[in-house]
PDB file of C-alpha atoms in Angstrom:
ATOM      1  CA  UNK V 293     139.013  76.051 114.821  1.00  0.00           C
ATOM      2  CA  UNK V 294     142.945  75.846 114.025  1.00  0.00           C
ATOM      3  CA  UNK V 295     145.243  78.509 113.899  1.00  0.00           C
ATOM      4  CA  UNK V 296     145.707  79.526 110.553  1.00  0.00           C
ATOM      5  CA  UNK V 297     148.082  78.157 108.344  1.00  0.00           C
ATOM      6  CA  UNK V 298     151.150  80.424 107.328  1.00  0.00           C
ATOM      7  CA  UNK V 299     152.552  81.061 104.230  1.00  0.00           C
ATOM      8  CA  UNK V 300     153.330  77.896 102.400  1.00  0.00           C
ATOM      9  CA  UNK V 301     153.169  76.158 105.066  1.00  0.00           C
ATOM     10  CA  UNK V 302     150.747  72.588 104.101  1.00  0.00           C
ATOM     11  CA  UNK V 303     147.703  72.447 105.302  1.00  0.00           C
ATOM     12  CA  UNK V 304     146.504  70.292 108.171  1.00  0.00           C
ATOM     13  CA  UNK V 305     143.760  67.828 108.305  1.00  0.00           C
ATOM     14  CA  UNK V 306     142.533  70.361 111.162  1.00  0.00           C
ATOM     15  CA  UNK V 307     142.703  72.591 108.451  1.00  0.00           C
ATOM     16  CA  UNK V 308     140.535  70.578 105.646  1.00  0.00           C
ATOM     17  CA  UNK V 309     138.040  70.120 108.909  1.00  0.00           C
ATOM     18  CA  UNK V 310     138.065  73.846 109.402  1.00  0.00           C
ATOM     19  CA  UNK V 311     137.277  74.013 105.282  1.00  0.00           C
ATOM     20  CA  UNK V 312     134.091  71.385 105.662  1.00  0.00           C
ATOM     21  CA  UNK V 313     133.029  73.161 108.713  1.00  0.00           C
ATOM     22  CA  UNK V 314     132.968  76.722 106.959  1.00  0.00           C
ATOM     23  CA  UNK V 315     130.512  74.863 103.941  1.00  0.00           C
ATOM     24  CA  UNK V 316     128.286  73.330 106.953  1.00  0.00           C
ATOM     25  CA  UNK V 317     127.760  77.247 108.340  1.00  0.00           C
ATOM     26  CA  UNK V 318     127.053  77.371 104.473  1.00  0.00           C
ATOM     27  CA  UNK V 319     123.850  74.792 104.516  1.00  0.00           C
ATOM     28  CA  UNK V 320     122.329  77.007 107.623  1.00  0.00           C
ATOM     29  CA  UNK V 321     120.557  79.694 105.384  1.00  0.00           C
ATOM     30  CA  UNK V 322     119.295  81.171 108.693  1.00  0.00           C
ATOM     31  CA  UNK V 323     122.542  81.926 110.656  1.00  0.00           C
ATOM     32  CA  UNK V 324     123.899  85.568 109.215  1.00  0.00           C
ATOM     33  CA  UNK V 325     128.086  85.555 109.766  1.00  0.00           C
ATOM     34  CA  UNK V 326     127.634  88.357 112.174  1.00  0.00           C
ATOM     35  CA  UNK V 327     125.787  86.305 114.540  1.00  0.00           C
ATOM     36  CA  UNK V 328     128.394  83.621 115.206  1.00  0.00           C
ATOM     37  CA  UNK V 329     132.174  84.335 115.836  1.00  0.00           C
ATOM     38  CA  UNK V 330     133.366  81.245 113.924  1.00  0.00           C
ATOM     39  CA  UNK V 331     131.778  81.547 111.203  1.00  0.00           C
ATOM     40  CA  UNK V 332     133.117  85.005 110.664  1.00  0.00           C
ATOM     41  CA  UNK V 333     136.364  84.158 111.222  1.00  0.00           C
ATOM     42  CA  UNK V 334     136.321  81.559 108.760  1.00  0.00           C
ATOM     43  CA  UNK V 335     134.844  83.598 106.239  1.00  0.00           C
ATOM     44  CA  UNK V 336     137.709  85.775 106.595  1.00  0.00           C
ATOM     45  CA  UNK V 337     140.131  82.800 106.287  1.00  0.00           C
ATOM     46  CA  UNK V 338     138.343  82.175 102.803  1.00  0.00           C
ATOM     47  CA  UNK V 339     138.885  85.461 101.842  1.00  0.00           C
ATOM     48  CA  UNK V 340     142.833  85.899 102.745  1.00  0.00           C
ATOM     49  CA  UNK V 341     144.117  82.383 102.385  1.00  0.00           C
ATOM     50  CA  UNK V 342     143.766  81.342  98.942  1.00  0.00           C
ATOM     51  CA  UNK V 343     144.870  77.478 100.049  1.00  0.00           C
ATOM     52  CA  UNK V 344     142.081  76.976 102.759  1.00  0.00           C
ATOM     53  CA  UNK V 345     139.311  78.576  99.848  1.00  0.00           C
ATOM     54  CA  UNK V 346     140.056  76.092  97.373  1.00  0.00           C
ATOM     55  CA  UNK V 347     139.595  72.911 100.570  1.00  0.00           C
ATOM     56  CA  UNK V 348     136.336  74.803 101.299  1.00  0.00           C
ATOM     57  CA  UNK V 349     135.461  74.674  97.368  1.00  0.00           C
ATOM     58  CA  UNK V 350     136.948  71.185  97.120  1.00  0.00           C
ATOM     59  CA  UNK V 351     134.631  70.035  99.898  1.00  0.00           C
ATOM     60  CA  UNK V 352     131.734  71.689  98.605  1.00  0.00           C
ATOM     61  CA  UNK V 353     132.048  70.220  95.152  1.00  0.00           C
ATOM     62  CA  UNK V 354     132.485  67.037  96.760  1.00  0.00           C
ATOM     63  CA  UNK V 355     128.999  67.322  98.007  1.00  0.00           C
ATOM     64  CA  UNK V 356     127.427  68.754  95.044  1.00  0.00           C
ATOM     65  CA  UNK V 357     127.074  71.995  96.011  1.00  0.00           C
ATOM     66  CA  UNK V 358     128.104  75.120  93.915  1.00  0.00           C
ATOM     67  CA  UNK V 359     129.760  78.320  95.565  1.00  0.00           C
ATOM     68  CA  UNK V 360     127.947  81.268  94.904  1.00  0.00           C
ATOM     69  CA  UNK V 361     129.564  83.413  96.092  1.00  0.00           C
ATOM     70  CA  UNK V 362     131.888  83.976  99.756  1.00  0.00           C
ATOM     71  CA  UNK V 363     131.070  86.984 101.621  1.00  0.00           C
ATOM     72  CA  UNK V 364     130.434  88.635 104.837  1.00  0.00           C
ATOM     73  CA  UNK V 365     126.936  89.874 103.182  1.00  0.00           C
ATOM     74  CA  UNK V 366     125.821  86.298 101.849  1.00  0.00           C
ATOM     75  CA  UNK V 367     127.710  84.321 104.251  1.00  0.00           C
ATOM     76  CA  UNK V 368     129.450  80.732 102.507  1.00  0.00           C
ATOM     77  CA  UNK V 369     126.143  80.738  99.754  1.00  0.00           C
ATOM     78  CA  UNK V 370     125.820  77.669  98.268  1.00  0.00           C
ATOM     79  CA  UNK V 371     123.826  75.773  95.764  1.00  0.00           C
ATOM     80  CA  UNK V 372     122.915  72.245  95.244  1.00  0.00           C
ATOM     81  CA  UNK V 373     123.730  70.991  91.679  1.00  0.00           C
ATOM     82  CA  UNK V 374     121.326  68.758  90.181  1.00  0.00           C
ATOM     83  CA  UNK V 375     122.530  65.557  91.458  1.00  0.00           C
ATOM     84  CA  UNK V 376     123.436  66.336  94.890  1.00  0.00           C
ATOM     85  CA  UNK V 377     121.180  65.060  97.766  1.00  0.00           C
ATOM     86  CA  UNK V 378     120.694  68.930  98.902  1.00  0.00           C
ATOM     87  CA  UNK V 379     118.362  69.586  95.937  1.00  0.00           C
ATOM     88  CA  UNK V 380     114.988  70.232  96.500  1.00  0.00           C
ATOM     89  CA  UNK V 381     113.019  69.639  93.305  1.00  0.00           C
ATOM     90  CA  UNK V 382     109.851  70.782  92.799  1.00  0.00           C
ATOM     91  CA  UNK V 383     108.234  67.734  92.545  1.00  0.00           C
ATOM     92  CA  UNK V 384     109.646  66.479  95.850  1.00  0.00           C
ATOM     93  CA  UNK V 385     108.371  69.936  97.618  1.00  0.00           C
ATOM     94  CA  UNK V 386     105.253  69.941  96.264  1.00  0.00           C
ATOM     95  CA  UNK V 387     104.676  66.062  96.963  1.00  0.00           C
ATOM     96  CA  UNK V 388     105.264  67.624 100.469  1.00  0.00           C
ATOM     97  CA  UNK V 389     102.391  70.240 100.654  1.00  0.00           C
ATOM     98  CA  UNK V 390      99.900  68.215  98.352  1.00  0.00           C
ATOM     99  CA  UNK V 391      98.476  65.281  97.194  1.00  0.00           C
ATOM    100  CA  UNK V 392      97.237  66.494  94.001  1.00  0.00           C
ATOM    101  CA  UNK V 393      99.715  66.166  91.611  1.00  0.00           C
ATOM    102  CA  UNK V 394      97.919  69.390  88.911  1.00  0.00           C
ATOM    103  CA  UNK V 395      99.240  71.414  91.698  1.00  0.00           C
ATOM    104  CA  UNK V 396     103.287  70.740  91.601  1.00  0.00           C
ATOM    105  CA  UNK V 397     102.612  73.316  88.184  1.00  0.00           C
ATOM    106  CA  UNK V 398     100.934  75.718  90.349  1.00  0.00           C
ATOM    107  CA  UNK V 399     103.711  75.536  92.968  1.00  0.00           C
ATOM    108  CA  UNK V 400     106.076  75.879  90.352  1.00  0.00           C
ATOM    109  CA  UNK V 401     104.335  79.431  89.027  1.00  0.00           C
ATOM    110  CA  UNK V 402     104.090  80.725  92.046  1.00  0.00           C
ATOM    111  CA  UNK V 403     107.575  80.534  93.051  1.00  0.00           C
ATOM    112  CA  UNK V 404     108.322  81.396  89.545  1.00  0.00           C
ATOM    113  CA  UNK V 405     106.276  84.614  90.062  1.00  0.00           C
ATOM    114  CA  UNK V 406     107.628  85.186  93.641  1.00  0.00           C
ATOM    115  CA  UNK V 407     111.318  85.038  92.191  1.00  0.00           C
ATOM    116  CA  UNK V 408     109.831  87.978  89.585  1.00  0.00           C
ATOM    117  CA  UNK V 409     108.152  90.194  91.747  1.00  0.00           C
ATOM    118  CA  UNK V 410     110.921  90.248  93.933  1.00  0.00           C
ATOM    119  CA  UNK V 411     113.220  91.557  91.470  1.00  0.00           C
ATOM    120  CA  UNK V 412     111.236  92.842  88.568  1.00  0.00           C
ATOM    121  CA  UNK V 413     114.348  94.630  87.037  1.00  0.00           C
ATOM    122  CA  UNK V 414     117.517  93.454  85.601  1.00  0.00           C
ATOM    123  CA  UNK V 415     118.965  96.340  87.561  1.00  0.00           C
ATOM    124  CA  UNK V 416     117.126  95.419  91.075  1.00  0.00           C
ATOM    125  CA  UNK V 417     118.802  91.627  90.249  1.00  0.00           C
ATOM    126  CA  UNK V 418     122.282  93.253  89.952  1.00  0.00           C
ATOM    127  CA  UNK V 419     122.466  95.290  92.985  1.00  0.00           C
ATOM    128  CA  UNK V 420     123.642  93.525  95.968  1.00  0.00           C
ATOM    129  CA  UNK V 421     122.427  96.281  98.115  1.00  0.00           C
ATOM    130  CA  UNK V 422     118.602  96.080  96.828  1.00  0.00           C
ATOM    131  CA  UNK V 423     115.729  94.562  98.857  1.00  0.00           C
ATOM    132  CA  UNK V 424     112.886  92.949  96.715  1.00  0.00           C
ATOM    133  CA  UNK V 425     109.374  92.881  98.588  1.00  0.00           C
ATOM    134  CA  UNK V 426     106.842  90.685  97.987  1.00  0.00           C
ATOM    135  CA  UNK V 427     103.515  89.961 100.002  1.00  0.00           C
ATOM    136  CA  UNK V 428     101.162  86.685  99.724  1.00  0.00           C
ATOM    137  CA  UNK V 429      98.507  88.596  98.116  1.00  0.00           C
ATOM    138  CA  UNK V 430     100.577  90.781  95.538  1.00  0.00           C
ATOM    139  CA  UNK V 431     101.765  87.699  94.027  1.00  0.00           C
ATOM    140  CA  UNK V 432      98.768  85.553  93.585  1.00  0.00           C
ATOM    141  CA  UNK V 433      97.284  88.839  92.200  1.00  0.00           C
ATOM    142  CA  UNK V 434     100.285  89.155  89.681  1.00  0.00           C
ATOM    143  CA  UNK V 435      99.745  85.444  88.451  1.00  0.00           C
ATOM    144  CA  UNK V 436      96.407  85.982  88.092  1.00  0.00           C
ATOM    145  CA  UNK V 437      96.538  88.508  85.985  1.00  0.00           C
ATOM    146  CA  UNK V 438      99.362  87.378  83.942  1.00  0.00           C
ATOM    147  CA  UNK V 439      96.662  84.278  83.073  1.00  0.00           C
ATOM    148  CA  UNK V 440      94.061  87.084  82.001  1.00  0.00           C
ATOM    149  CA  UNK V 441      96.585  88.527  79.749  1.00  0.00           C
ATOM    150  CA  UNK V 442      97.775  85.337  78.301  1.00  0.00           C
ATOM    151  CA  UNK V 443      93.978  84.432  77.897  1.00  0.00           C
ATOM    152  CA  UNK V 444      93.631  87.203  76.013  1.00  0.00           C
ATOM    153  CA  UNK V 445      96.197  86.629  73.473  1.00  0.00           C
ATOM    154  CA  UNK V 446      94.974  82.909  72.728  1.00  0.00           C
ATOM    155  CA  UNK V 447      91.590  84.033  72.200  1.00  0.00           C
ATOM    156  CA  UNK V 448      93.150  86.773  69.999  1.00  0.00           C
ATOM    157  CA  UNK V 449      95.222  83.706  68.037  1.00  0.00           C
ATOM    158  CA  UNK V 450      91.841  81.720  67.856  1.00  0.00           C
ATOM    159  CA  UNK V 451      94.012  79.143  70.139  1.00  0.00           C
ATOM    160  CA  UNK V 452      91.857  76.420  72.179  1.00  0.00           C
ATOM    161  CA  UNK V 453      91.893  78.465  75.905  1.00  0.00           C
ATOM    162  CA  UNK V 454      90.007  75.277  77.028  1.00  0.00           C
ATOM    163  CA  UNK V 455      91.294  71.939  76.175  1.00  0.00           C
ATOM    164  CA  UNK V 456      89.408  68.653  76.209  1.00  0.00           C
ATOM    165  CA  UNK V 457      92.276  66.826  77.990  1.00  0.00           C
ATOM    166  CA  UNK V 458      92.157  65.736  81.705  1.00  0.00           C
ATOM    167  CA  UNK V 459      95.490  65.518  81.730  1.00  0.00           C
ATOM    168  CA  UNK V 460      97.450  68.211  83.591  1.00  0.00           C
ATOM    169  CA  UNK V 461     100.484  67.968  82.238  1.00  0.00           C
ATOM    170  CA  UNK V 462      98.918  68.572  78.788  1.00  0.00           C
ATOM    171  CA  UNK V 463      97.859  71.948  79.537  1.00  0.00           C
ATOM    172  CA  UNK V 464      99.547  75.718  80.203  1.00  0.00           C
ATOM    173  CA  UNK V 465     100.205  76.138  83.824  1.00  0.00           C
ATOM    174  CA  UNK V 466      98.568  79.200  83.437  1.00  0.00           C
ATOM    175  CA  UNK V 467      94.954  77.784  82.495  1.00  0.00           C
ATOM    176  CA  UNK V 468      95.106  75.611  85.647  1.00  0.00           C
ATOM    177  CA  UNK V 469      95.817  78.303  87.622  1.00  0.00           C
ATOM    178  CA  UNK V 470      92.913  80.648  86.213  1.00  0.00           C
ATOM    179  CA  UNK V 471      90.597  77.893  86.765  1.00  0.00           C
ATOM    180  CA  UNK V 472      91.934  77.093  90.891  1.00  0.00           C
ATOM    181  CA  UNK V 473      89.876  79.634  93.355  1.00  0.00           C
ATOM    182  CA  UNK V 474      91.982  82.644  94.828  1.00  0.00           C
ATOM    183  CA  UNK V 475      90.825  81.539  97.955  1.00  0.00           C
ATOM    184  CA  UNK V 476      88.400  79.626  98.802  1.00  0.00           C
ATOM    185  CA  UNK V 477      87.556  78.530 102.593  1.00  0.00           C
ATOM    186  CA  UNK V 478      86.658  76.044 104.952  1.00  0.00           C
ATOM    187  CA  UNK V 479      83.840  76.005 107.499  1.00  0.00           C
ATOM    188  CA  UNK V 480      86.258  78.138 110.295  1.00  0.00           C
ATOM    189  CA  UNK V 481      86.991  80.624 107.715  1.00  0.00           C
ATOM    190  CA  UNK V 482      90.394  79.590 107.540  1.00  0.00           C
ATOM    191  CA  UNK V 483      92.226  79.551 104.108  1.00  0.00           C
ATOM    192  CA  UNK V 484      91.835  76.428 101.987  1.00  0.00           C
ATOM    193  CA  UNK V 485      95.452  74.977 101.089  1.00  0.00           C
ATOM    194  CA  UNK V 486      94.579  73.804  97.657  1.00  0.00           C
ATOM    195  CA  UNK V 487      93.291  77.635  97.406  1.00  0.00           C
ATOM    196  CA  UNK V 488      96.053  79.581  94.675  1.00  0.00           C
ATOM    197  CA  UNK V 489      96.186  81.779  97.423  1.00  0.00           C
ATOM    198  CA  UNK V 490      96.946  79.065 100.074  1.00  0.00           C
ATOM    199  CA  UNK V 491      99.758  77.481  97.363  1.00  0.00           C
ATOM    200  CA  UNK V 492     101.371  80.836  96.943  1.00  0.00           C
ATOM    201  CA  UNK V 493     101.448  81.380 100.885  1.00  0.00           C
ATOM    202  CA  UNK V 494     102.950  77.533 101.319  1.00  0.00           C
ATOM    203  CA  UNK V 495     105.451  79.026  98.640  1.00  0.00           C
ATOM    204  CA  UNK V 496     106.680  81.806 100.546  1.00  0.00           C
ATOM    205  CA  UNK V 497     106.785  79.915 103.645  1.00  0.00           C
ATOM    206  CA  UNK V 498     108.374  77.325 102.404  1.00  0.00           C
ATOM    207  CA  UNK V 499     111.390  79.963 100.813  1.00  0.00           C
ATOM    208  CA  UNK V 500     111.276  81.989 104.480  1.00  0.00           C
ATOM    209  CA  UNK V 501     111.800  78.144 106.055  1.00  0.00           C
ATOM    210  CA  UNK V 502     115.074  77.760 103.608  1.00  0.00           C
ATOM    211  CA  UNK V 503     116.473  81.368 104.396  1.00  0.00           C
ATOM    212  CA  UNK V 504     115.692  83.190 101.410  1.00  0.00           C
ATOM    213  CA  UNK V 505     112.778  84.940 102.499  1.00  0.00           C
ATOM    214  CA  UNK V 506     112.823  87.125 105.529  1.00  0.00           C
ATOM    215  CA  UNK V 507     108.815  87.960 107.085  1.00  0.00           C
ATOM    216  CA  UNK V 508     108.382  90.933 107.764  1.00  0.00           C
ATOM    217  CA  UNK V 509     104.528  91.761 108.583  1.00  0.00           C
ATOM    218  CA  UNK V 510     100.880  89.892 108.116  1.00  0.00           C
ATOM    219  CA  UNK V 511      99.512  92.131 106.067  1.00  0.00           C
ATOM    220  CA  UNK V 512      98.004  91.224 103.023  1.00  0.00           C
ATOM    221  CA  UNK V 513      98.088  87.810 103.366  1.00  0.00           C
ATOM    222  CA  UNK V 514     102.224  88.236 104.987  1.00  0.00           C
ATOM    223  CA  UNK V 515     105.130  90.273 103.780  1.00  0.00           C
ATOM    224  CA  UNK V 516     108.516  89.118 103.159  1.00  0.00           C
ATOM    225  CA  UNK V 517     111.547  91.270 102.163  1.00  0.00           C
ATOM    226  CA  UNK V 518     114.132  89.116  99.849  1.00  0.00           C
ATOM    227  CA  UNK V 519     117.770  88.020 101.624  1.00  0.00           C
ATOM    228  CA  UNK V 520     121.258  87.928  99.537  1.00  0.00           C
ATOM    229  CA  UNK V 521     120.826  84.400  99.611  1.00  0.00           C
ATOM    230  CA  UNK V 522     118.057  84.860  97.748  1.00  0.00           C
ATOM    231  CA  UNK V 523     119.398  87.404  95.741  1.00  0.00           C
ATOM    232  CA  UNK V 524     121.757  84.435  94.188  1.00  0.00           C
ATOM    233  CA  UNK V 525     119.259  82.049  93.691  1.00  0.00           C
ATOM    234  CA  UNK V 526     116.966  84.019  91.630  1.00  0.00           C
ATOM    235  CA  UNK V 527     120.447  85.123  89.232  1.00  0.00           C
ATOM    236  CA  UNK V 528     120.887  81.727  88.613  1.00  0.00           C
ATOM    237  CA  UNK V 529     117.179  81.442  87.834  1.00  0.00           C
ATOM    238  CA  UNK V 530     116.938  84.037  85.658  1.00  0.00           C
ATOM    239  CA  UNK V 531     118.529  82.577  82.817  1.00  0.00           C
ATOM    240  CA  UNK V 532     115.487  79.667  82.343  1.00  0.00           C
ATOM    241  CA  UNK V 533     112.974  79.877  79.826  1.00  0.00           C
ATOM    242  CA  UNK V 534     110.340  80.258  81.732  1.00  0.00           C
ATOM    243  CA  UNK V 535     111.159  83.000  83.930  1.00  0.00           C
ATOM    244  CA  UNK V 536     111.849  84.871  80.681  1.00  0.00           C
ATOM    245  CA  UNK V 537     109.003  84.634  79.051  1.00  0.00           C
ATOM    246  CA  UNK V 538     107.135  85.622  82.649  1.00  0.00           C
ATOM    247  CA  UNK V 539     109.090  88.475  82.926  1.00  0.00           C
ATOM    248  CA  UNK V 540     108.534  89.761  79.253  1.00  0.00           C
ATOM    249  CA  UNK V 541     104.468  90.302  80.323  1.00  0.00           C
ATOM    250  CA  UNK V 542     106.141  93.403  81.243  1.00  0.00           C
ATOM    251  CA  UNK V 543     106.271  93.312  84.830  1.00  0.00           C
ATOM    252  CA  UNK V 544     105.271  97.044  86.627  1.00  0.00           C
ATOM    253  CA  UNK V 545     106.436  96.539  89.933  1.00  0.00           C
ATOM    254  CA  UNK V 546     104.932  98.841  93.021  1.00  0.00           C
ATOM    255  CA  UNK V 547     105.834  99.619  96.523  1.00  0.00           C
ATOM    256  CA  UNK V 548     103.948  97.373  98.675  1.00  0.00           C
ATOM    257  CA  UNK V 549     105.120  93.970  96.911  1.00  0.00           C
ATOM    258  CA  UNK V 550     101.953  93.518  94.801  1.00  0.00           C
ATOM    259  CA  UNK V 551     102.349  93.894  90.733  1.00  0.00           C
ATOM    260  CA  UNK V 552     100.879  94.870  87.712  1.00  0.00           C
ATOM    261  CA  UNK V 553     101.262  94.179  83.911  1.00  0.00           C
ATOM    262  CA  UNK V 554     101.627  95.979  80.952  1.00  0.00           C
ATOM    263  CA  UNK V 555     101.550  94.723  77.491  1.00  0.00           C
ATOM    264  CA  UNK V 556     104.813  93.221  76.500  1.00  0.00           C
ATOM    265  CA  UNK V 557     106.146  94.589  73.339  1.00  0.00           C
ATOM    266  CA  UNK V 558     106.232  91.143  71.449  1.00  0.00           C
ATOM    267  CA  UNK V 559     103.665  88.726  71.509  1.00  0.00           C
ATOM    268  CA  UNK V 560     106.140  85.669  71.624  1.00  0.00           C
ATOM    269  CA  UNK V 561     106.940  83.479  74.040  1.00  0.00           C
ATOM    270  CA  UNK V 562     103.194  83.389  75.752  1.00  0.00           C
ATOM    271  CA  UNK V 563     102.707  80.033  76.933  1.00  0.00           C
ATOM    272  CA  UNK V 564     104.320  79.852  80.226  1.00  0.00           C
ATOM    273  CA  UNK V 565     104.565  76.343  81.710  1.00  0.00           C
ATOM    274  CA  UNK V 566     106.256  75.809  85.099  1.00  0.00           C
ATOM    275  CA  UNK V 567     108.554  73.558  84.973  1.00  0.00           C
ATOM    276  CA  UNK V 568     108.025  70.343  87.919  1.00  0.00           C
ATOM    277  CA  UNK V 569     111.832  69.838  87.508  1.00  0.00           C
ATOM    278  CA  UNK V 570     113.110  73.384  88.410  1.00  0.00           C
ATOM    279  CA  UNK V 571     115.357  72.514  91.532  1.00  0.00           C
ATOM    280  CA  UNK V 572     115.226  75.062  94.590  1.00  0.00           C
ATOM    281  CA  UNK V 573     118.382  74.688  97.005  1.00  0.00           C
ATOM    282  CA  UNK V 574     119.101  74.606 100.757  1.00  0.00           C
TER     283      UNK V 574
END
């Protein structure tokens, strides 16, 4: 790393290679500042030297990646934008776990659902000091209900809750999802993948593998606590349609990362469909 640059002094080429270094500690979810020395340091350069920030933002734009936000809590958090080659749609991670193309919508619920049980409040979203739990179990269990409770209301509207169509992509997320097993198993007792359970725990996994998840236990199928990283993900989330109108079921959130529901106060907005284009970043 190069000594920093002083006042107006120009910076260096060492200097724009100090910038691009600072947004690769940025794609390593895993690595907290406080474990490595130069990353710290250049953190701090970020935050004092106006010049080298906007190279690091220059280079990260370059890539397609967004700056969430700088920090010694977050590290350099970054997102992908839509066109860069760090985006991880759904499609392409669920093409990854499965075969079976009905279940990219049930991958895309459950992380929907994980990203709403973590922080069930507007408030819990807001506070950078807040830890959202979640464990395998609670969440398939708060899907599952949320699919009683919207089954309820279509029966209520005299709506078809069974359509004739074959096609997946024709129908709710939700009534695939009630009709997939909780869990299911094979002959060594060991969870079946295409289970809702087992697509919820490749879910988590999948967000512990990127950094935003942090394991914390094996009960109830595992627990996870939520990281900043996370933290910013799920803000930028939060403004889709569909975690909306999952989070208007009225979302009762409890201590040990399961969930509940509650009737929501309007009956809008019921048909939830996960969306196979929402992009998760590295």
């Amino acid at each position: 790393m190069t000594t920093p640059a002083a006042g107006n002094t120009p910076l260096t080429p060492a200097d724009t290679a100090d910038a691009a270094r600072l947004v690769a500690f940025g794609l390593q979810p895993k690595l907290p500042p406080a474990r490595d020395a130069e990353y710290a340091a250049l953190l701090r350069r970020y935050q004092e030297e106006p010049p080298f920030a906007r190279i690091a933002d220059a280079v990260a734009t370059g890539l397609g990646l967004v700056v969430l936000e700088v920090s010694p809590r977050a590290g350099m958090a970054v997102a992908a934008a839509e066109d860069s080659v760090f985006a991880v749609r759904m499609g392409e991670y669920a093409r990854r776990t499965t075969a079976d193309p009905t279940d990219r919508f049930l991958h895309g619920l459950a992380h929907l659902a994980v990203a709403a049980l973590a922080f069930p409040r507007p408030a819990d979203l807001a506070d950078d000091d807040y830890l959202g739990r979640i464990s395998v179990h609670g969440v398939e269990g708060f899907v599952r209900h949320a699919c009683q409770r919207l089954a309820e209301r279509a029966a209520e509207r005299g709506e078809n809750t069974d359509p004739a169509s074959e096609e997946p992509g024709l129908e709710a997320a939700w009534r695939v999802y009630a009709r997939r097993s909780a869990t299911g198993a094979t002959k060594d007792s060991r969870r079946l993948a295409g289970s809702t359970t087992g697509i919820v725990g490749k879910a988590v996994a999948f967000l512990a593998d990127a950094g935003f998840l942090h394991r914390t236990g094996d009960d109830q199928g595992g627990t996870y606590r939520t990281t900043p990283r996370y933290q910013l993900q799920v803000r930028e989330l939060a403004a889709s349609a569909a975690m909306s109108e999952l989070t208007e079921l009225g979302l009762v959130p409890v201590s040990d990362g399961a969930g509940a529901l509650l009737p929501s106060p309007s009956d809008d907005s019921l048909d939830l469909v996960a969306g196979a284009g929402l992009p998760f970043h590295r």
